[in-house]
Short mmCIF file of C-alpha atoms in Angstrom, two decimals:
data_model
loop_
_atom_site.label_atom_id
_atom_site.label_comp_id
_atom_site.label_asym_id
_atom_site.label_seq_id
_atom_site.Cartn_x
_atom_site.Cartn_y
_atom_site.Cartn_z
CA MET A 17 20.15 -101.43 -92.64
CA PHE A 18 23.83 -100.99 -93.45
CA LYS A 19 25.68 -102.44 -90.46
CA ASN A 20 29.29 -101.24 -90.84
CA ILE A 21 29.08 -97.48 -90.36
CA ASN A 22 32.87 -97.32 -90.00
CA LEU A 23 33.16 -97.96 -93.74
CA LEU A 24 30.96 -94.93 -94.40
CA VAL A 25 33.07 -92.78 -92.08
CA THR A 26 36.21 -93.76 -93.98
CA PHE A 27 34.45 -93.24 -97.30
CA GLU A 28 33.30 -89.73 -96.36
CA CYS A 29 36.81 -88.79 -95.27
CA ALA A 30 38.44 -90.18 -98.43
CA ALA A 31 35.84 -88.52 -100.62
CA ARG A 32 36.28 -85.16 -98.89
CA HIS A 33 40.05 -85.23 -99.34
CA GLN A 34 39.97 -87.06 -102.69
CA SER A 35 42.95 -88.91 -101.25
CA TYR A 36 43.44 -92.18 -99.39
CA SER A 37 46.66 -90.95 -97.80
CA LEU A 38 45.09 -87.76 -96.42
CA ALA A 39 42.11 -89.75 -95.17
CA ALA A 40 44.50 -92.17 -93.46
CA ALA A 41 46.28 -89.27 -91.74
CA GLU A 42 43.00 -87.79 -90.46
CA LEU A 43 41.66 -91.15 -89.26
CA CYS A 44 45.01 -92.26 -87.79
CA ILE A 45 45.06 -95.50 -89.76
CA SER A 46 47.27 -96.73 -92.60
CA GLN A 47 46.68 -95.90 -96.25
CA ALA A 48 46.43 -99.63 -96.92
CA ALA A 49 43.60 -99.87 -94.38
CA VAL A 50 41.69 -97.07 -96.14
CA SER A 51 42.17 -98.79 -99.50
CA GLN A 52 41.06 -102.14 -98.07
CA GLN A 53 37.95 -100.61 -96.48
CA MET A 54 36.98 -98.89 -99.73
CA ARG A 55 37.34 -102.13 -101.68
CA LEU A 56 35.12 -103.85 -99.10
CA LEU A 57 32.52 -101.07 -99.32
CA GLU A 58 32.50 -101.26 -103.12
CA GLN A 59 32.05 -105.04 -102.92
CA GLN A 60 29.13 -104.71 -100.50
CA LEU A 61 27.43 -102.06 -102.65
CA GLY A 62 28.30 -103.63 -105.97
CA GLN A 63 29.40 -100.21 -107.23
CA ARG A 64 32.71 -98.58 -108.10
CA LEU A 65 33.04 -95.49 -105.85
CA PHE A 66 36.50 -94.13 -106.74
CA VAL A 67 38.73 -93.93 -109.81
CA ARG A 68 42.35 -92.81 -109.69
CA ALA A 69 43.20 -89.55 -111.48
CA GLY A 70 46.89 -88.81 -111.03
CA ARG A 71 47.46 -88.46 -107.29
CA ASN A 72 43.78 -87.95 -106.54
CA MET A 73 40.98 -90.42 -106.00
CA GLN A 74 37.97 -89.04 -107.85
CA LEU A 75 34.42 -90.06 -107.11
CA THR A 76 32.38 -91.95 -109.67
CA ARG A 77 28.75 -91.00 -110.15
CA ALA A 78 27.81 -93.68 -107.64
CA GLY A 79 30.38 -92.27 -105.23
CA GLU A 80 28.95 -88.77 -105.61
CA THR A 81 25.48 -90.09 -104.85
CA LEU A 82 26.70 -91.88 -101.74
CA LEU A 83 28.61 -88.79 -100.51
CA GLU A 84 25.55 -86.61 -101.06
CA HIS A 85 23.71 -88.71 -98.49
CA THR A 86 26.42 -89.87 -96.10
CA GLY A 87 28.01 -86.43 -95.58
CA PRO A 88 24.94 -84.74 -94.06
CA ALA A 89 23.96 -87.95 -92.22
CA LEU A 90 27.35 -88.28 -90.49
CA THR A 91 27.33 -84.58 -89.65
CA ARG A 92 23.88 -84.97 -88.06
CA ILE A 93 25.06 -87.98 -86.05
CA GLY A 94 28.15 -86.05 -84.91
CA GLN A 95 26.00 -83.12 -83.82
CA GLY A 96 23.79 -85.40 -81.80
CA ILE A 97 26.75 -87.06 -80.07
CA ASN A 98 28.34 -83.69 -79.33
CA CYS A 99 25.12 -82.46 -77.76
CA LEU A 100 25.41 -85.34 -75.30
CA ARG A 101 29.06 -84.72 -74.46
CA GLN A 102 29.25 -80.92 -74.42
CA GLU A 103 31.92 -79.87 -71.94
CA GLU A 104 31.28 -77.17 -69.38
CA LEU A 105 32.83 -73.71 -69.60
CA ALA A 106 35.67 -74.62 -67.25
CA GLY A 107 38.56 -76.50 -68.81
CA GLU A 108 41.24 -76.31 -71.48
CA LEU A 109 41.08 -74.44 -74.79
CA SER A 110 43.83 -75.07 -77.34
CA ILE A 111 44.56 -72.14 -79.68
CA SER A 112 46.92 -71.87 -82.63
CA SER A 113 48.12 -68.72 -84.38
CA THR A 114 51.27 -67.20 -85.80
CA GLN A 115 54.29 -66.60 -83.59
CA ALA A 116 54.02 -62.83 -84.15
CA PHE A 117 50.33 -62.64 -83.21
CA ASN A 118 50.81 -64.81 -80.13
CA THR A 119 53.91 -63.00 -78.92
CA LEU A 120 53.12 -59.38 -79.78
CA TRP A 121 49.34 -59.17 -79.54
CA LEU A 122 47.71 -62.05 -77.68
CA MET A 123 50.11 -62.69 -74.80
CA PRO A 124 50.17 -59.04 -73.61
CA ARG A 125 46.34 -59.12 -73.45
CA LEU A 126 45.81 -62.65 -72.17
CA GLN A 127 45.47 -61.51 -68.55
CA GLU A 128 42.42 -59.49 -69.54
CA PHE A 129 40.74 -62.66 -70.84
CA ALA A 130 41.93 -64.59 -67.79
CA ASN A 131 40.28 -62.02 -65.50
CA LEU A 132 36.98 -62.57 -67.30
CA TYR A 133 37.23 -66.35 -67.53
CA PRO A 134 39.61 -67.69 -64.86
CA GLN A 135 38.09 -71.15 -65.28
CA ILE A 136 39.39 -71.47 -68.87
CA ARG A 137 42.97 -72.73 -69.29
CA ILE A 138 44.56 -71.54 -72.54
CA ARG A 139 47.10 -73.76 -74.30
CA LEU A 140 48.82 -71.69 -76.97
CA HIS A 141 50.52 -73.12 -80.05
CA SER A 142 52.51 -71.06 -82.58
CA SER A 143 52.43 -72.08 -86.23
CA ALA A 144 52.28 -70.30 -89.57
CA SER A 145 51.05 -73.40 -91.40
CA PHE A 146 47.52 -74.65 -92.04
CA GLU A 147 47.74 -77.61 -89.70
CA ASP A 148 45.06 -80.28 -89.30
CA LEU A 149 43.14 -79.10 -86.23
CA GLN A 150 41.81 -82.51 -85.30
CA HIS A 151 45.14 -84.28 -85.69
CA ALA A 152 46.98 -81.53 -83.77
CA ARG A 153 44.20 -81.40 -81.13
CA ILE A 154 43.64 -77.68 -81.67
CA ASP A 155 40.26 -76.15 -80.82
CA LEU A 156 40.72 -72.80 -82.56
CA ALA A 157 43.09 -71.50 -85.21
CA ILE A 158 43.45 -67.74 -85.68
CA ARG A 159 44.62 -67.46 -89.26
CA PHE A 160 45.62 -64.62 -91.53
CA GLY A 161 46.06 -64.08 -95.25
CA THR A 162 44.44 -64.32 -98.65
CA GLN A 163 44.13 -68.12 -98.90
CA VAL A 164 42.61 -69.11 -95.56
CA GLU A 165 39.18 -70.03 -96.89
CA GLN A 166 40.70 -72.13 -99.68
CA HIS A 167 42.84 -74.07 -97.18
CA THR A 168 40.01 -74.73 -94.70
CA PRO A 169 38.25 -78.13 -94.92
CA SER A 170 34.52 -77.88 -95.56
CA ALA A 171 33.75 -79.57 -92.23
CA LEU A 172 35.26 -76.64 -90.30
CA ALA A 173 33.84 -73.17 -89.74
CA CYS A 174 35.92 -70.36 -91.25
CA GLU A 175 34.68 -67.10 -89.76
CA TYR A 176 36.00 -63.81 -91.16
CA PHE A 177 36.51 -61.13 -88.50
CA GLY A 178 38.08 -58.17 -90.22
CA ALA A 179 41.13 -56.99 -92.12
CA SER A 180 44.08 -54.71 -91.42
CA PRO A 181 46.37 -52.73 -93.74
CA VAL A 182 50.03 -53.64 -94.12
CA LEU A 183 52.25 -50.55 -93.84
CA PRO A 184 55.96 -49.72 -93.78
CA ILE A 185 57.22 -49.41 -90.19
CA CYS A 186 60.58 -48.23 -88.87
CA SER A 187 62.12 -46.60 -85.79
CA ALA A 188 61.81 -42.91 -85.06
CA LYS A 189 65.62 -42.83 -84.81
CA LEU A 190 65.90 -43.92 -88.44
CA THR A 191 63.66 -41.12 -89.67
CA GLN A 192 65.82 -38.61 -87.82
CA SER A 193 69.00 -39.79 -89.54
CA LEU A 194 67.54 -40.63 -92.94
CA PRO A 195 65.31 -38.21 -94.88
CA LEU A 196 62.17 -40.08 -95.95
CA ASN A 197 60.21 -37.81 -98.23
CA THR A 198 59.03 -40.25 -100.90
CA PRO A 199 58.61 -44.06 -100.95
CA ALA A 200 61.71 -44.34 -103.14
CA ASP A 201 63.79 -43.02 -100.22
CA LEU A 202 63.34 -46.38 -98.46
CA LEU A 203 65.85 -47.79 -100.93
CA ALA A 204 68.54 -45.88 -99.01
CA THR A 205 68.19 -48.23 -96.02
CA TRP A 206 67.86 -51.91 -95.17
CA LEU A 207 64.63 -53.65 -96.15
CA VAL A 208 63.57 -56.29 -93.62
CA SER A 209 61.37 -59.00 -95.09
CA LEU A 210 59.92 -62.36 -94.17
CA ALA A 211 61.81 -65.19 -95.83
CA GLN A 212 58.44 -66.30 -97.18
CA PRO A 213 56.40 -63.08 -97.41
CA GLY A 214 53.55 -64.57 -99.41
CA ALA A 215 51.12 -61.89 -100.54
CA TYR A 216 52.74 -59.17 -98.41
CA ASP A 217 56.08 -58.70 -100.15
CA TRP A 218 58.14 -55.56 -100.72
CA PRO A 219 58.10 -55.78 -104.55
CA SER A 220 54.29 -55.56 -104.61
CA TRP A 221 54.37 -52.53 -102.30
CA PHE A 222 57.00 -50.75 -104.43
CA GLU A 223 55.06 -51.54 -107.62
CA ALA A 224 51.90 -50.09 -106.06
CA GLN A 225 53.83 -46.89 -105.25
CA GLN A 226 55.37 -46.84 -108.75
CA VAL A 227 58.90 -47.10 -107.35
CA THR A 228 61.56 -48.60 -109.60
CA GLY A 229 65.04 -49.85 -108.75
CA TYR A 230 64.04 -52.14 -105.88
CA VAL A 231 65.11 -55.23 -107.85
CA ASP A 232 68.76 -54.18 -107.59
CA HIS A 233 68.53 -53.06 -103.97
CA PRO A 234 71.57 -54.57 -102.17
CA HIS A 235 70.53 -54.35 -98.52
CA TRP A 236 68.02 -57.02 -97.47
CA THR A 237 67.49 -58.83 -94.17
CA TYR A 238 65.31 -61.95 -94.16
CA VAL A 239 63.63 -63.32 -91.03
CA ASP A 240 61.18 -66.12 -90.23
CA SER A 241 58.49 -64.14 -88.41
CA THR A 242 57.11 -60.62 -88.14
CA ASP A 243 58.02 -60.29 -84.46
CA MET A 244 61.66 -60.75 -85.46
CA ALA A 245 61.27 -58.12 -88.19
CA LEU A 246 59.75 -55.59 -85.79
CA SER A 247 62.48 -56.28 -83.25
CA ALA A 248 65.08 -55.51 -85.91
CA VAL A 249 63.53 -52.22 -87.02
CA ALA A 250 62.90 -51.15 -83.41
CA SER A 251 66.68 -51.19 -82.94
CA GLY A 252 67.12 -48.94 -85.96
CA HIS A 253 67.79 -51.63 -88.57
CA GLY A 254 65.88 -50.49 -91.64
CA VAL A 255 62.17 -50.75 -92.35
CA THR A 256 59.71 -53.62 -92.57
CA LEU A 257 56.13 -54.22 -93.69
CA ALA A 258 53.66 -55.15 -90.94
CA VAL A 259 50.15 -54.63 -89.61
CA PRO A 260 50.18 -51.76 -87.06
CA TYR A 261 48.22 -53.62 -84.37
CA LEU A 262 51.24 -55.87 -83.73
CA CYS A 263 53.24 -52.89 -82.47
CA ARG A 264 50.51 -50.48 -81.37
CA ARG A 265 52.18 -49.65 -78.05
CA GLN A 266 55.48 -48.76 -79.72
CA LEU A 267 53.67 -46.67 -82.32
CA ASP A 268 51.70 -44.86 -79.62
CA SER A 269 54.87 -44.17 -77.64
CA GLY A 270 56.66 -42.85 -80.73
CA GLU A 271 59.40 -45.50 -80.64
CA LEU A 272 58.18 -46.79 -83.98
CA VAL A 273 56.65 -44.75 -86.80
CA ILE A 274 54.87 -45.29 -90.09
CA PRO A 275 56.93 -43.20 -92.55
CA PHE A 276 54.33 -43.45 -95.33
CA LYS A 277 50.67 -44.20 -94.77
CA LEU A 278 50.57 -46.04 -98.08
CA PRO A 279 49.11 -49.52 -97.56
CA HIS A 280 50.22 -52.68 -99.30
CA PRO A 281 47.75 -53.64 -102.06
CA ASN A 282 46.88 -56.79 -100.07
CA PRO A 283 45.35 -56.24 -96.62
CA VAL A 284 45.69 -58.98 -93.99
CA LYS A 285 42.34 -60.73 -93.59
CA ARG A 286 41.63 -62.43 -90.26
CA TYR A 287 39.72 -65.68 -89.73
CA LEU A 288 38.64 -67.94 -86.89
CA VAL A 289 38.78 -71.61 -87.89
CA TYR A 290 37.15 -74.21 -85.64
CA ASP A 291 34.88 -77.24 -85.50
CA PRO A 292 31.31 -75.92 -85.16
CA ASN A 293 30.38 -79.21 -83.47
CA SER A 294 33.19 -79.09 -80.93
CA ALA A 295 32.42 -80.33 -77.44
CA ARG A 296 34.25 -77.21 -76.23
CA LEU A 297 31.90 -74.83 -77.98
CA ALA A 298 31.09 -72.88 -74.79
CA ARG A 299 34.80 -72.07 -74.33
CA LEU A 300 35.23 -71.32 -78.02
CA GLN A 301 32.35 -68.86 -78.01
CA ALA A 302 33.65 -67.13 -74.88
CA PHE A 303 37.12 -66.63 -76.38
CA MET A 304 35.92 -65.65 -79.86
CA THR A 305 33.43 -63.13 -78.48
CA TRP A 306 36.21 -61.54 -76.40
CA LEU A 307 38.64 -61.52 -79.34
CA LYS A 308 36.19 -59.92 -81.76
CA ALA A 309 35.48 -57.15 -79.25
CA GLN A 310 39.16 -56.13 -79.18
CA ASP A 311 40.60 -53.21 -81.13
CA ILE A 312 42.64 -54.95 -83.81
#
């Protein structure tokens, strides 16, 4: 029987990332330690497991064979250990999402969840990046966009739970002072955009509506998060692109309006990313069930 299972753990991690440096970051050891362990494993097996290809460490055929067996075996072992150390419902649950979702949607509704589960303590973290959940000690990431599945490691669950349209949003005061009859009329005001809009940019929306002239538009305001954009337009500063559920109360009150119900070609897809073998699975299930029952 192979005695040093730690070498197999390091191997599986390096093979999954195809990188010694990323494996080192996940395992909280040095890159040199990963390299040394892989050399030792190759010596013990008498087989070359990795070959360097640019910045990546690619598996040899022997490496692929070993990963085919060690991956499921380590997962099974992890599941067994987690069954023994499953935490009770009461306790902490660490959640990560974007600043806009946390501030505008989740926080105003958190008391509702707290009334249902007063024994669960929520620790909320705001981030727009695809952080390493294990390294950041995050139990659940609520992520949005078109690339979530591609950025999620295979060891994590990536559960789709709906999509929402992205629409132009502005203040009712702006529509009273500025005639907005066609999408091209938006070029008469300020356009508020995320500094890094990704798939939800103004040019794509204008192209979808067959509006020209936006390239030379002189009045742009760039912000770091959607909550900042909605705060700007609520005060009468132009128009922004956003999902309506982030400002549902202001839309219902009439403070904000959707001047054109013409959605962006890319809807915002929503995902729940978590470790399916987490010891906090009872808390995860409670929160995810509540979240999916909400009107988003």
